[in-house]
Coordinates of C-alpha atoms and ligand atoms in Angstrom, one line a residue:
M1 CA -8.0 -3.2 -25.5
Y2 CA -5.7 -3.5 -22.5
A3 CA -5.6 -1.6 -19.2
S4 CA -2.4 0.4 -18.8
F5 CA -0.6 2.0 -15.8
K6 CA -0.3 5.6 -17.1
S7 CA 1.1 7.5 -14.2
I8 CA 2.2 7.6 -10.6
G9 CA 2.2 10.2 -7.9
A10 CA 2.7 10.3 -4.1
Y11 CA 2.6 12.5 -1.1
I12 CA 4.8 12.3 1.9
P13 CA 3.5 14.0 5.0
P14 CA 5.6 16.7 6.8
K15 CA 6.4 15.2 10.3
S16 CA 9.3 12.7 10.6
L17 CA 9.1 10.2 13.5
T18 CA 12.4 8.4 14.0
N19 CA 13.2 5.3 16.0
K20 CA 15.0 7.5 18.5
D21 CA 11.8 9.6 18.8
L22 CA 9.9 6.3 19.6
E23 CA 12.4 5.4 22.3
E24 CA 11.0 8.4 24.2
I25 CA 7.4 7.2 23.8
V26 CA 7.5 3.4 24.4
D27 CA 9.9 0.8 25.8
T28 CA 11.8 0.1 22.5
S29 CA 15.1 0.7 20.9
D30 CA 16.4 1.8 17.5
E31 CA 18.4 -1.4 17.4
W32 CA 15.4 -3.7 18.0
I33 CA 13.3 -1.9 15.4
K34 CA 16.0 -1.9 12.7
Q35 CA 16.9 -5.5 13.3
R36 CA 13.4 -6.9 13.3
T37 CA 11.8 -4.7 10.7
G38 CA 14.4 -2.6 8.8
I39 CA 12.4 0.5 9.7
E40 CA 14.4 3.7 10.6
N41 CA 11.9 6.5 10.1
R42 CA 8.2 7.1 9.2
F43 CA 6.3 10.3 8.3
L44 CA 3.2 11.5 10.0
A45 CA 0.4 13.8 8.9
T46 CA -0.3 16.9 10.9
D47 CA -3.4 17.1 13.2
E48 CA -5.1 19.2 10.6
Q49 CA -4.5 16.7 7.7
S50 CA -6.9 13.8 7.1
T51 CA -6.5 10.9 4.7
S52 CA -8.3 12.8 1.9
D53 CA -5.8 15.6 2.1
L54 CA -2.9 13.2 1.6
A55 CA -4.8 11.4 -1.2
Y56 CA -5.6 14.7 -2.9
E57 CA -2.0 15.7 -3.1
A58 CA -0.9 12.3 -4.5
A59 CA -3.9 12.3 -7.0
K60 CA -3.0 15.8 -8.3
V61 CA 0.5 14.6 -9.2
A62 CA -0.7 11.3 -10.8
I63 CA -3.3 13.2 -13.0
E64 CA -0.8 15.8 -14.1
R65 CA 1.8 13.1 -15.0
S66 CA -0.9 11.1 -17.0
G67 CA -1.2 14.0 -19.4
L68 CA -5.0 13.8 -19.0
K69 CA -7.3 16.6 -18.1
K70 CA -9.1 16.0 -14.8
E71 CA -12.4 15.9 -16.7
E72 CA -11.2 12.8 -18.5
I73 CA -11.0 10.8 -15.2
D74 CA -14.3 8.8 -15.0
A75 CA -13.8 6.9 -11.8
I76 CA -12.0 7.3 -8.5
I77 CA -11.2 4.3 -6.3
C78 CA -9.7 5.0 -2.9
A79 CA -8.1 2.1 -0.9
T80 CA -7.9 3.0 2.8
I81 CA -8.5 1.6 6.2
T82 CA -8.3 5.1 7.7
P83 CA -11.1 7.0 5.8
D84 CA -11.9 10.6 6.7
Y85 CA -15.3 9.4 8.1
F86 CA -16.3 6.2 9.7
C87 CA -19.2 5.3 7.4
M88 CA -19.9 8.0 4.9
P89 CA -19.1 9.9 2.8
S90 CA -16.4 7.8 1.2
T91 CA -12.9 9.3 1.1
A92 CA -13.0 8.9 -2.7
C93 CA -16.0 11.3 -2.9
V94 CA -14.2 13.8 -0.7
V95 CA -11.1 13.6 -2.9
A96 CA -13.3 14.0 -6.0
D97 CA -14.7 17.2 -4.5
K98 CA -11.2 18.5 -3.6
L99 CA -10.1 17.8 -7.2
G100 CA -13.2 19.6 -8.6
I101 CA -14.4 16.4 -10.4
K102 CA -18.1 15.8 -10.5
N103 CA -20.6 13.2 -11.8
I104 CA -18.3 10.2 -11.8
T105 CA -18.1 6.8 -10.0
A106 CA -16.3 7.2 -6.7
F107 CA -16.0 4.7 -3.9
D108 CA -13.6 3.3 -1.2
I109 CA -12.4 -0.2 -0.8
S110 CA -11.3 -1.9 2.4
A111 CA -8.6 -4.5 1.8
A112 CA -6.0 -3.1 4.3
C113 CA -2.4 -3.3 3.0
S114 CA -3.6 -5.1 -0.2
G115 CA -6.0 -2.2 -1.1
F116 CA -3.9 -0.8 -3.9
V117 CA -3.5 -4.1 -5.7
Y118 CA -7.3 -4.8 -5.2
G119 CA -8.0 -1.3 -6.6
L120 CA -5.7 -2.0 -9.5
N121 CA -7.7 -5.2 -10.3
I122 CA -11.0 -3.3 -10.2
A123 CA -9.7 -0.5 -12.4
R124 CA -8.3 -3.0 -14.9
A125 CA -11.7 -4.7 -15.0
F126 CA -13.5 -1.4 -15.5
V127 CA -11.1 -0.4 -18.3
E128 CA -10.9 -3.7 -20.1
S129 CA -14.7 -4.1 -20.1
G130 CA -15.1 -0.7 -21.7
L131 CA -17.1 0.6 -18.7
K132 CA -14.6 3.3 -17.9
R133 CA -11.6 4.8 -19.8
N134 CA -9.5 6.5 -17.1
V135 CA -9.6 5.3 -13.5
L136 CA -7.7 7.1 -10.7
I137 CA -6.7 4.6 -8.0
I138 CA -5.4 5.9 -4.7
G139 CA -3.9 4.2 -1.7
A140 CA -3.9 6.6 1.2
E141 CA -3.6 6.2 5.0
K142 CA -3.4 8.2 8.1
M143 CA -2.3 5.2 10.1
S144 CA -1.4 7.5 13.1
S145 CA -5.1 7.9 13.6
I146 CA -5.6 4.2 14.4
V147 CA -2.2 3.4 16.0
D148 CA -2.0 3.0 19.7
Y149 CA 1.2 4.9 20.8
T150 CA 1.2 3.0 24.1
D151 CA 1.6 -0.4 22.3
R152 CA 5.2 -1.0 21.3
T153 CA 4.3 -4.1 19.3
T154 CA 2.5 -2.0 16.7
C155 CA 3.3 1.7 17.0
V156 CA 6.9 1.4 15.8
L157 CA 5.7 -0.2 12.5
F158 CA 3.3 2.3 10.8
G159 CA 3.5 5.6 9.0
D160 CA 1.2 7.9 7.0
G161 CA 1.3 8.7 3.3
A162 CA -0.5 8.4 0.0
G163 CA 0.1 7.2 -3.6
A164 CA -2.0 7.4 -6.7
A165 CA -2.0 6.1 -10.2
V166 CA -4.1 6.6 -13.4
I167 CA -5.2 3.4 -15.2
G168 CA -6.0 4.1 -18.8
T169 CA -6.1 2.1 -22.1
T170 CA -3.6 0.8 -24.6
D171 CA -3.7 -1.5 -27.6
K172 CA -0.1 -2.7 -27.1
K173 CA 0.7 -5.7 -24.8
E174 CA 4.1 -4.2 -24.0
E175 CA 2.3 -1.3 -22.4
A176 CA -0.3 -3.3 -20.5
I177 CA -1.1 -4.5 -17.1
L178 CA -0.5 -8.2 -17.8
D179 CA -2.2 -9.8 -14.8
V180 CA -3.5 -9.1 -11.3
H181 CA -4.4 -11.7 -8.7
T182 CA -6.2 -10.9 -5.5
S183 CA -7.3 -13.3 -2.7
S184 CA -8.3 -13.6 1.0
D185 CA -8.9 -15.9 3.9
G186 CA -11.3 -14.6 6.6
E187 CA -10.3 -17.5 8.9
Y188 CA -7.4 -15.2 10.0
Q189 CA -9.5 -12.1 10.5
D190 CA -8.2 -11.5 14.1
F191 CA -4.5 -11.4 12.9
L192 CA -4.9 -7.7 12.0
I193 CA -7.9 -6.1 13.5
T194 CA -9.4 -2.8 14.8
P195 CA -12.0 -4.4 17.0
G196 CA -14.0 -1.4 18.2
G197 CA -16.1 1.2 16.6
G198 CA -17.9 -1.0 14.1
S199 CA -21.4 -2.6 14.4
K200 CA -20.0 -5.5 16.5
Y201 CA -18.6 -3.2 19.2
P202 CA -20.0 0.2 18.5
C203 CA -18.2 3.2 19.8
S204 CA -18.7 3.6 23.6
Q205 CA -16.7 4.7 26.6
D206 CA -15.9 1.0 27.3
V207 CA -14.5 0.6 23.8
I208 CA -12.3 3.6 24.2
D209 CA -11.2 2.6 27.7
K210 CA -10.1 -0.7 26.3
H211 CA -8.3 0.9 23.4
M212 CA -10.4 -1.2 21.0
Q213 CA -10.5 1.5 18.4
Y214 CA -6.8 0.9 17.7
L215 CA -5.1 -1.5 15.4
K216 CA -4.1 -4.9 16.9
M217 CA -1.8 -7.4 15.3
K218 CA -0.6 -10.9 15.9
G219 CA 2.8 -10.0 14.4
N220 CA 4.7 -13.2 14.5
E221 CA 1.8 -15.4 13.2
T222 CA 1.2 -12.8 10.4
F223 CA 4.9 -12.8 9.5
K224 CA 5.0 -16.5 8.9
L225 CA 1.8 -16.6 6.9
A226 CA 3.0 -13.6 4.8
V227 CA 6.2 -15.2 3.8
N228 CA 4.6 -18.5 2.8
T229 CA 1.6 -17.0 1.1
L230 CA 3.5 -14.4 -0.9
T231 CA 6.1 -16.8 -2.1
K232 CA 3.4 -19.1 -3.5
D233 CA 1.4 -16.2 -4.9
V234 CA 4.3 -14.6 -6.7
T235 CA 5.5 -18.0 -8.1
R236 CA 2.0 -18.7 -9.4
I237 CA 1.5 -15.4 -11.2
L238 CA 5.0 -15.7 -12.8
E239 CA 4.3 -19.3 -14.0
K240 CA 0.8 -18.5 -15.2
N241 CA 2.3 -15.8 -17.5
G242 CA 5.2 -17.8 -18.6
L243 CA 7.7 -15.5 -16.9
T244 CA 10.7 -15.9 -14.5
S245 CA 12.3 -13.4 -12.2
D246 CA 14.8 -12.6 -15.0
D247 CA 11.9 -11.0 -17.0
I248 CA 11.1 -8.6 -14.2
D249 CA 12.7 -5.2 -14.0
Y250 CA 11.6 -4.4 -10.5
F251 CA 10.0 -6.4 -7.7
I252 CA 7.9 -3.9 -5.7
P253 CA 6.5 -5.6 -2.6
H254 CA 4.3 -4.1 0.1
Q255 CA 6.7 -2.5 2.6
A256 CA 5.8 -4.1 6.0
N257 CA 9.0 -5.6 7.1
F258 CA 12.5 -5.9 5.4
R259 CA 12.7 -9.5 6.6
I260 CA 9.5 -10.5 4.8
I261 CA 10.7 -8.8 1.6
D262 CA 14.1 -10.4 1.9
A263 CA 12.8 -13.9 2.5
V264 CA 10.4 -13.7 -0.5
G265 CA 13.0 -12.1 -2.7
R266 CA 15.6 -14.8 -1.9
K267 CA 13.1 -17.7 -2.5
L268 CA 12.3 -16.2 -5.9
K269 CA 16.0 -15.5 -6.6
F270 CA 15.7 -11.8 -7.3
P271 CA 19.0 -10.0 -7.3
E272 CA 19.2 -7.1 -4.7
E273 CA 19.2 -4.4 -7.3
K274 CA 15.8 -5.5 -8.6
I275 CA 14.1 -5.3 -5.2
V276 CA 12.5 -2.0 -4.3
L277 CA 12.9 -1.1 -0.6
T278 CA 11.4 2.0 1.0
V279 CA 10.4 0.5 4.4
A280 CA 13.5 2.1 6.1
R281 CA 12.3 5.6 5.3
Y282 CA 8.5 5.3 5.4
G283 CA 7.6 2.3 7.6
N284 CA 4.4 0.4 6.8
T285 CA 1.9 2.8 5.2
S286 CA -0.6 0.0 4.4
A287 CA -2.5 0.7 1.2
A288 CA -0.2 3.6 0.3
S289 CA 3.1 1.6 0.5
I290 CA 3.2 0.1 -3.0
P291 CA 2.3 3.3 -4.9
M292 CA 4.7 5.3 -2.7
A293 CA 7.5 2.8 -3.5
I294 CA 6.7 3.0 -7.2
N295 CA 6.8 6.8 -7.0
D296 CA 10.2 6.7 -5.1
W297 CA 11.7 4.5 -7.8
Y298 CA 10.3 6.7 -10.6
E299 CA 11.5 9.9 -9.0
S300 CA 15.0 8.5 -8.4
G301 CA 15.2 7.9 -12.1
K302 CA 15.4 4.1 -11.8
L303 CA 11.9 3.1 -13.0
K304 CA 11.6 3.8 -16.7
T305 CA 8.7 3.7 -19.2
G306 CA 8.2 0.1 -20.4
D307 CA 9.7 -1.5 -17.3
L308 CA 7.9 -4.6 -16.0
M309 CA 7.0 -4.4 -12.3
L310 CA 6.0 -7.3 -10.1
L311 CA 3.9 -6.1 -7.2
D312 CA 3.0 -8.2 -4.2
T313 CA 1.0 -7.5 -1.0
F314 CA -0.3 -9.0 2.2
G315 CA -2.6 -7.5 4.9
G316 CA -5.6 -7.5 7.2
G317 CA -8.5 -9.7 6.2
L318 CA -6.3 -11.6 5.6
T319 CA -5.9 -10.4 2.1
W320 CA -3.1 -10.7 -0.4
G321 CA -2.3 -10.3 -4.1
S322 CA 0.2 -9.8 -6.8
A323 CA 0.4 -8.0 -10.2
L324 CA 2.5 -7.9 -13.3
V325 CA 2.4 -4.3 -14.6
H326 CA 4.3 -2.4 -17.3
F327 CA 5.0 1.1 -16.2
N328 CA 3.6 3.2 -19.0
Q329 CA 4.0 6.8 -17.9
K330 CA 5.0 8.9 -21.0
S331 CA 5.4 12.4 -19.6
S332 CA 6.9 13.8 -16.4
Ligands
UT7_401 O1 1.2 -4.9 6.7 C1 0.4 -5.9 7.0 C2 1.1 -7.2 7.3 N1 1.9 -7.0 8.4 C3 3.0 -7.8 8.5 O2 3.3 -8.5 7.6 C4 3.8 -7.7 9.8 C5 4.3 -9.0 10.1 N2 5.0 -9.1 11.4 C6 6.2 -8.6 11.6 O3 6.7 -7.8 10.9 C7 7.0 -9.0 12.9 O4 6.3 -10.1 13.4 C8 7.1 -7.8 14.0 C9 8.0 -6.8 13.5 C10 5.7 -7.2 14.2 C11 7.6 -8.4 15.3 O5 8.8 -9.1 15.1 P1 9.0 -10.6 15.7 O6 10.4 -10.9 15.4 O7 7.9 -11.4 15.1 O8 8.9 -10.3 17.2 P2 7.9 -11.0 18.3 O9 6.5 -10.5 18.1 O10 8.0 -12.5 18.3 O11 8.4 -10.4 19.6 C12 9.7 -10.8 20.1 C13 10.0 -10.0 21.4 C14 8.9 -10.1 22.4 O12 9.5 -10.2 23.7 P3 9.6 -11.6 24.5 O13 8.2 -12.0 24.6 O14 10.4 -12.4 23.6 O15 10.3 -11.2 25.7 C15 8.2 -8.7 22.3 O16 7.6 -8.3 23.5 O17 10.2 -8.6 21.1 C16 9.3 -7.8 22.0 N3 8.9 -6.6 21.3 C17 9.7 -5.5 21.3 N4 10.8 -5.2 21.9 C18 11.3 -3.9 21.7 C19 7.8 -6.4 20.5 N5 7.8 -5.2 20.0 C20 8.9 -4.6 20.5 C21 9.5 -3.3 20.3 N6 10.6 -3.0 20.9 N7 8.9 -2.3 19.6

């Protein structure tokens, strides 16, 4: 029995925030943002929408495209760093309630931008062990709720959104998730951090006055580590599975920065047409970025059933990972 990627869905929030809009908010320019990141636009949730609302919309699409009844989903894993509530209930439980699914395993995971690949690994283990049959994994973020719109070094980078997938079973290797690798190094915990609001610096007026509830990033240091780590990680998963870039139909990386994707893509000799790029339109949507990119490629008609996807990701923790996954959605 193999685990299989049975469907994809996504939700793009309604409000567009362009680089020109950001020029009105902080000391930045369309030219700087495009040149350094490749980002042109991002979408933001409304004030009324929380992460579970975005997740719910993506999950509905993924369940419908899987051809399963919602009652057949027996676990929900939500990867997010912007949960509806600080401690509890988990966003996965809130989404389960919105979907009308009861009495199943539901929990959140915190692996920042790597959350979707981490979730994929857990879902694969659930399914291959026989513990669960159909697992809904979601990457959903309302990044605008933790972005400091007075800090030009971070606020130009992030957007909101959600993506979801159903992981089920198959007995055919050509329909399977071939491999997933996840890793971390806590030594670099301060490279991407929201310092305030947790048990170390609980919420207080002082925390708020110092903007410690917002995301902080050592951008340049993170950039260098991301390129080196991802190149090694992707090379390793290909070699381990006896594959080369020629065997991959689409390289679908985490969409943080065009320059990171380009550097890794070049080192691995991927031709341009195999590299999936959505960063210009959505910015960095953290755990949602990979499933949103898969969904874009599927909806544009490029990603077909049977295609072999190579995913890679890098984010706060630091965490990273890669995956070799056949796209096995049978219905639309
Ligand atoms: O998703 C999780 C993982 N995240 C990442 O992988 C992100 C990795 N990092 C990056 O993508 C890039 O490092 C950034 C896009 C964040 C920054 O690009 P950079 O080329 O590394 O720029 P930098 O941080 O070295 O800053 C260069 C200059 C600085 O000015 P000085 O000190 O040289 O005078 C910054 O103050 O650019 C300045 N700067 C800006 N200028 C205009 C920083 N942000 C902005 C801005 N607009 N928004």
